[in-house]
Structure formats: C-alpha cells, structure tokens
Coordinates of C-alpha atoms in Angstrom, one line a residue:
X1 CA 2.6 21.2 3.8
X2 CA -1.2 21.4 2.9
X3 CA -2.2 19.2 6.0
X4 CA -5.5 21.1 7.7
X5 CA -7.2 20.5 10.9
X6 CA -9.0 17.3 11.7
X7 CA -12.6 17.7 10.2
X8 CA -14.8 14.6 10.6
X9 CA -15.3 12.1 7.5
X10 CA -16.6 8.8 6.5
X11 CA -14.0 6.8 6.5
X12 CA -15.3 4.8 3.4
X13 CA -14.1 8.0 1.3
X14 CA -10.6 8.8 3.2
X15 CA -7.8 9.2 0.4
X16 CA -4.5 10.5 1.9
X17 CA -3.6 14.1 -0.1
X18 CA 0.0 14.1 -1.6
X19 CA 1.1 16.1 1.8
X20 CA -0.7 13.2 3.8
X21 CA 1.3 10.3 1.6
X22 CA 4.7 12.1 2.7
X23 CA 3.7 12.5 6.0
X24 CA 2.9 8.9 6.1
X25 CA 6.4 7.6 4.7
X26 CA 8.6 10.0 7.2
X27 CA 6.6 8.7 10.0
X28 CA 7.1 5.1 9.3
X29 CA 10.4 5.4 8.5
X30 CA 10.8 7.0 11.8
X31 CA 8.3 4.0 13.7
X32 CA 10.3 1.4 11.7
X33 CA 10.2 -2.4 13.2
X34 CA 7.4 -3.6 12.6
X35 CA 4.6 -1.1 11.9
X36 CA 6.3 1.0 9.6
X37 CA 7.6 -1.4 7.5
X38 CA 4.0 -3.0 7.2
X39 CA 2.5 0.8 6.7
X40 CA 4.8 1.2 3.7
X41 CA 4.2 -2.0 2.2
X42 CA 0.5 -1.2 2.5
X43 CA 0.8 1.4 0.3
X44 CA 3.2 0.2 -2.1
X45 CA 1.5 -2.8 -2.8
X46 CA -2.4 -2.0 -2.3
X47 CA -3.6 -5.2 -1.0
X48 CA -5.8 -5.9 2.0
X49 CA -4.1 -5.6 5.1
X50 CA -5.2 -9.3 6.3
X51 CA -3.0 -10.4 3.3
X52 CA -0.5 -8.2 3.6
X53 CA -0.1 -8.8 7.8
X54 CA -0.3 -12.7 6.9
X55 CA 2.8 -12.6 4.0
X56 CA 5.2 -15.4 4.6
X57 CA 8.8 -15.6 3.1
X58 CA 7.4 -18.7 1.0
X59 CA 5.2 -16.5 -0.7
X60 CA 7.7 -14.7 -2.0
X61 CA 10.1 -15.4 -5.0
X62 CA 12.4 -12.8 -6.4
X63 CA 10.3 -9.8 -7.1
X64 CA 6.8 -11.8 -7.2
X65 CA 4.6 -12.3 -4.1
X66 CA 2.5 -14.7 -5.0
X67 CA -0.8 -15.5 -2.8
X68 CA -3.2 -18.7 -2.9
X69 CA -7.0 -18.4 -3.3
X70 CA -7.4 -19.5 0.2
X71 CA -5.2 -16.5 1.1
X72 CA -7.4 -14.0 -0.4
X73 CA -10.5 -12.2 0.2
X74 CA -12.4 -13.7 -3.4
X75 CA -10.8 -16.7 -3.3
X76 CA -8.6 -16.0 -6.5
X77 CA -5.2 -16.6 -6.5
X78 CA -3.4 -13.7 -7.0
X79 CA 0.2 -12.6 -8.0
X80 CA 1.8 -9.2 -6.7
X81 CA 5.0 -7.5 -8.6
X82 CA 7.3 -6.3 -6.0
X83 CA 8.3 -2.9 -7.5
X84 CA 12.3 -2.3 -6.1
X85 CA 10.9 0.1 -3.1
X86 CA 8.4 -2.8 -1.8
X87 CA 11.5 -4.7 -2.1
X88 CA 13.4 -2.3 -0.2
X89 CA 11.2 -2.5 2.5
X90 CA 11.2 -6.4 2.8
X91 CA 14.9 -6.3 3.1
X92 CA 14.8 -3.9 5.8
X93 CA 12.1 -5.8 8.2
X94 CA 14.1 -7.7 10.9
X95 CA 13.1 -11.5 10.5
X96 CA 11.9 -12.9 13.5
X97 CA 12.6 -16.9 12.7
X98 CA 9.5 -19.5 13.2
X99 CA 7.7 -22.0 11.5
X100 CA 5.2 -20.2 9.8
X101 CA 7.7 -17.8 8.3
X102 CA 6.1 -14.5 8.8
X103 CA 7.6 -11.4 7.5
X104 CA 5.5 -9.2 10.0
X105 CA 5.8 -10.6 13.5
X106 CA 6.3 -10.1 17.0
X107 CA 7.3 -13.6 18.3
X108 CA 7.7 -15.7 14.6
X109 CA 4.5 -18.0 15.6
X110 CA 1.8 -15.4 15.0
X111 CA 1.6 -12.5 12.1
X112 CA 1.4 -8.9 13.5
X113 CA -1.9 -8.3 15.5
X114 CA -2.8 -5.1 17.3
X115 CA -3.5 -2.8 14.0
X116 CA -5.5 -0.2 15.8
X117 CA -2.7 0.4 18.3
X118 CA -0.2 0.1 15.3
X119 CA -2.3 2.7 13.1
X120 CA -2.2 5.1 16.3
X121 CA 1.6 4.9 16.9
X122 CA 1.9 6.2 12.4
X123 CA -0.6 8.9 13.2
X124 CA 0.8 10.2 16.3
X125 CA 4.5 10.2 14.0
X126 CA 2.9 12.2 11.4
X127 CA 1.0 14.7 13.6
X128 CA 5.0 15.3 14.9
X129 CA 6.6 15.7 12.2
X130 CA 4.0 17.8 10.6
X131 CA 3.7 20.0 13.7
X132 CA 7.7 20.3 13.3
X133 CA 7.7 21.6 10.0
X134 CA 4.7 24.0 10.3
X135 CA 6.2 25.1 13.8
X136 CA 2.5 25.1 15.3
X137 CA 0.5 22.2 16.0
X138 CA -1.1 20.0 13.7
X139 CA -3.6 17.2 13.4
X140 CA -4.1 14.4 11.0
X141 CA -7.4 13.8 9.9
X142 CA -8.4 10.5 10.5
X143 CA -7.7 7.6 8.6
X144 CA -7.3 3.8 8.4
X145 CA -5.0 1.3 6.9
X146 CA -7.3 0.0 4.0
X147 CA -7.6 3.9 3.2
X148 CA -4.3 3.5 1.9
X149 CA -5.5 0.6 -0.7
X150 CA -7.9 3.1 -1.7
X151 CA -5.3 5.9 -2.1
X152 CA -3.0 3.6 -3.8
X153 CA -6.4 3.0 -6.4
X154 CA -6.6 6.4 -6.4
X155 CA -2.9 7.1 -7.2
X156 CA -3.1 4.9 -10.1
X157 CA -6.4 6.6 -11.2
X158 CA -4.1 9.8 -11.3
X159 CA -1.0 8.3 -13.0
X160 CA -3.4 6.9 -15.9
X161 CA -3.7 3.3 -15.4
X162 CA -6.6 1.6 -17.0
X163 CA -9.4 0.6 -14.3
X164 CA -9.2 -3.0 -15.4
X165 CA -5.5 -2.9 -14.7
X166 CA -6.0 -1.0 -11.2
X167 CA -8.2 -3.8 -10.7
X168 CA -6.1 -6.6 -11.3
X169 CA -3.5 -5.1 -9.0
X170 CA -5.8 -4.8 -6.1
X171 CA -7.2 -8.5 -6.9
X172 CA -10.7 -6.4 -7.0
X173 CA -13.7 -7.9 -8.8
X174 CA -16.2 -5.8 -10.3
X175 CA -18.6 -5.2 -13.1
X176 CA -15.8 -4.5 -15.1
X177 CA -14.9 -8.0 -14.8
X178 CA -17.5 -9.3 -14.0
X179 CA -20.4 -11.3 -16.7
X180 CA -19.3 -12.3 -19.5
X181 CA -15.6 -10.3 -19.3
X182 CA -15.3 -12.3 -16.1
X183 CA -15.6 -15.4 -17.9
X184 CA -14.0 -15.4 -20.9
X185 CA -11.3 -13.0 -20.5
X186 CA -8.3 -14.9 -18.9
X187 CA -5.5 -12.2 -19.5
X188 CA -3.9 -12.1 -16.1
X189 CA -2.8 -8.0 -16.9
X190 CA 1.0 -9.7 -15.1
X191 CA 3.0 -6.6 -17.0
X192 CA 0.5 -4.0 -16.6
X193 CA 0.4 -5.2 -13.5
X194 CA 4.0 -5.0 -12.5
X195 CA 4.4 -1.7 -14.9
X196 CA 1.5 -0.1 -12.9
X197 CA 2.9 -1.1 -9.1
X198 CA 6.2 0.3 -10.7
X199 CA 5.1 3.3 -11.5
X200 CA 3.3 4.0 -8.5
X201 CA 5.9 3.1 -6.4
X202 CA 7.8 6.3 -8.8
X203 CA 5.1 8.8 -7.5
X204 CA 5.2 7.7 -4.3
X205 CA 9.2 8.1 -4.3
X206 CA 8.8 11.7 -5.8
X207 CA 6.7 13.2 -3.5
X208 CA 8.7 11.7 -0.7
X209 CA 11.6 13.5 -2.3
X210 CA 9.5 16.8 -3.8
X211 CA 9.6 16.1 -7.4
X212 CA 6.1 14.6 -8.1
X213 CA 6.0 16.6 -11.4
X214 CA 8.6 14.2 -13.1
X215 CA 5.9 11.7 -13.0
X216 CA 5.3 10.1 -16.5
X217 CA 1.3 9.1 -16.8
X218 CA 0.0 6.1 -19.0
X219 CA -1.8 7.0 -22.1
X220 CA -5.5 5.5 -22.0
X221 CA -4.3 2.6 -24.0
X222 CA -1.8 1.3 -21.9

C-alpha cells in the first residue's frame, strides 16, 4: 500500500501520502464513537482541532457550520460548507444530550478531551490494518491531528484550488490576505469555499474506494 517504516520527521512538515489518508479513514471507521468520527471530520473539514472538538449542534444549520470570532483562532468569524461526507459523519456520531450541545463528547457537559490518547488509539488501527494487508508488520510514521489540516491544504493544492480559496477554507490569514488585499477585499470565497470542501471530500472518497484518478482538478481560474 506504499506505507514504509517509521523514519523520524518534524512534525511541522507531516502530510499523510494517499496510502496514509486510506489508512486513516478504515481505521476510524473501525474506532468509530467518538474519535473516529472527530478524525474524519478533521480531515474533511480542515479546521483546527480546538474548533472542531468544541462544534456544538447550534453551530450547525443545514449544510453550514458556522463559528463565531470568539470561537476561532484569529478572531474571524468563519463559515464552513459541510460537503455530504462531513455530513455523513455528523449523522453517524451518537449525541450524548447536555446543555452545551456538544457533537464530540463523552458525558454532554464537556467537549472531547484526551487527544493524545485519541490519536494513539487511530494510529494503532491503521498500523493493523496496514499490517493485515501487507501480511507482515507495519508502522505508521508519526503524525498528529493538525497534520491532517495541513494534508487537507495540501490536498486542495493538488486538486487545483486557488491558495486564496484554500485559505479561506482553513480560516488562514496570510500575506496573501493580508495589507491592503486584507482590507479592501471583502469577498467571503462562500462558493469556492463550499465547491473546494466538496471536491476534496471527492478525492478523499476515491482513494478510499481506489479510483483517485476520476478526480476532476480546478483550472487556475477557479
């Protein structure tokens, strides 16, 4: 499956490889309640995992997830398209009622803690199941969970989206928003946006299912 031996790296460069992404969606369809569901919508979605841990039922209408500035790292509101798999997964996390309304919880008063523990139960699926299939044993290099907003950037990189609009999806200031772009341009990108989620929520689905190559990329000017 193209997985190798661990080998060490900095973390601050991890991107899963195609193999790795598929590895990653069997094992958290395997773990399930709650961490696979959260691992999936991690990737789906790209956002930070303190956002996406914290997600309340309120937060989400239809196929939007919307989050307050005071919910987000820059303090800019920011609106997330649910593409149908992200929705998928939402419908399949077992709601454990409380005030609060948290989709990823243990007890319904506080959002899912214990990430490092959660990380290591995913890792130790994939290492399985890819040890299964190449009928020797296998290890996964390391890797975190906002590795997988960075292979979500990365994905979109791949698929053609515009860096602005990979941007706006991850809620991500830089210079290319920044100065005077950052001032003046008040496009919010909300169909690029929800066209680029979409479509990476395709790839994701294809190489899940072996068929990455149907994949339709962007052109530059989309």
């Amino acid at each position: 499956m193209g997985v190798k031996p661990a080998a060490k790296e900095k973390s601050r460069d991890r991107v899963l490889t195609d193999a790795e992404i598929k590895l990653f969606w069997l094992a958290c369809t395997v773990e399930g309640q709650p961490w696979g569901h959260l691992g999936k919508m991690l990737l789906l979605t790209g956002q930070r995992l303190g956002e996406v841990v914290n997600m309340t039922d309120g937060e989400i209408t239809d196929d939007l997830w919307h989050l307050t500035a005071d919910r987000t790292k820059n303090g800019r509101a920011h609106d997330i398209a649910l593409s149908e798999a992200a929705r998928d997964v939402l419908g399949a996390v077992e709601r454990v009622k409380g005030q609060a309304g948290y989709v990823f919880t243990m007890n319904g008063a506080t959002a899912l803690q214990g990430y490092h523990k959660g990380r290591n139960h995913i890792a130790k699926r994939m290492a399985e199941i890819a040890s299964h299939e190449a009928g020797e044993a296998m290890e996964i290099p390391h890797w975190t969970f906002h590795d997988l907003r960075r292979t979500a950037a990365t994905g979109m990189a791949r698929l053609g989206i515009p860096v602005r609009v990979t941007e706006a999806v991850l809620n991500h200031v830089s210079g290319t928003a920044g100065g005077i772009v950052g001032v003046y341009q008040r496009h919010d990108y909300a169909d690029e946006k929800r066209n680029a989620l979409d479509a990476w929520a395709r790839f994701v689905g294809d190489l899940v299912d072996g068929t990455p190559d149907n994949v339709v990329l962007f052109s530059a000017n989309s």
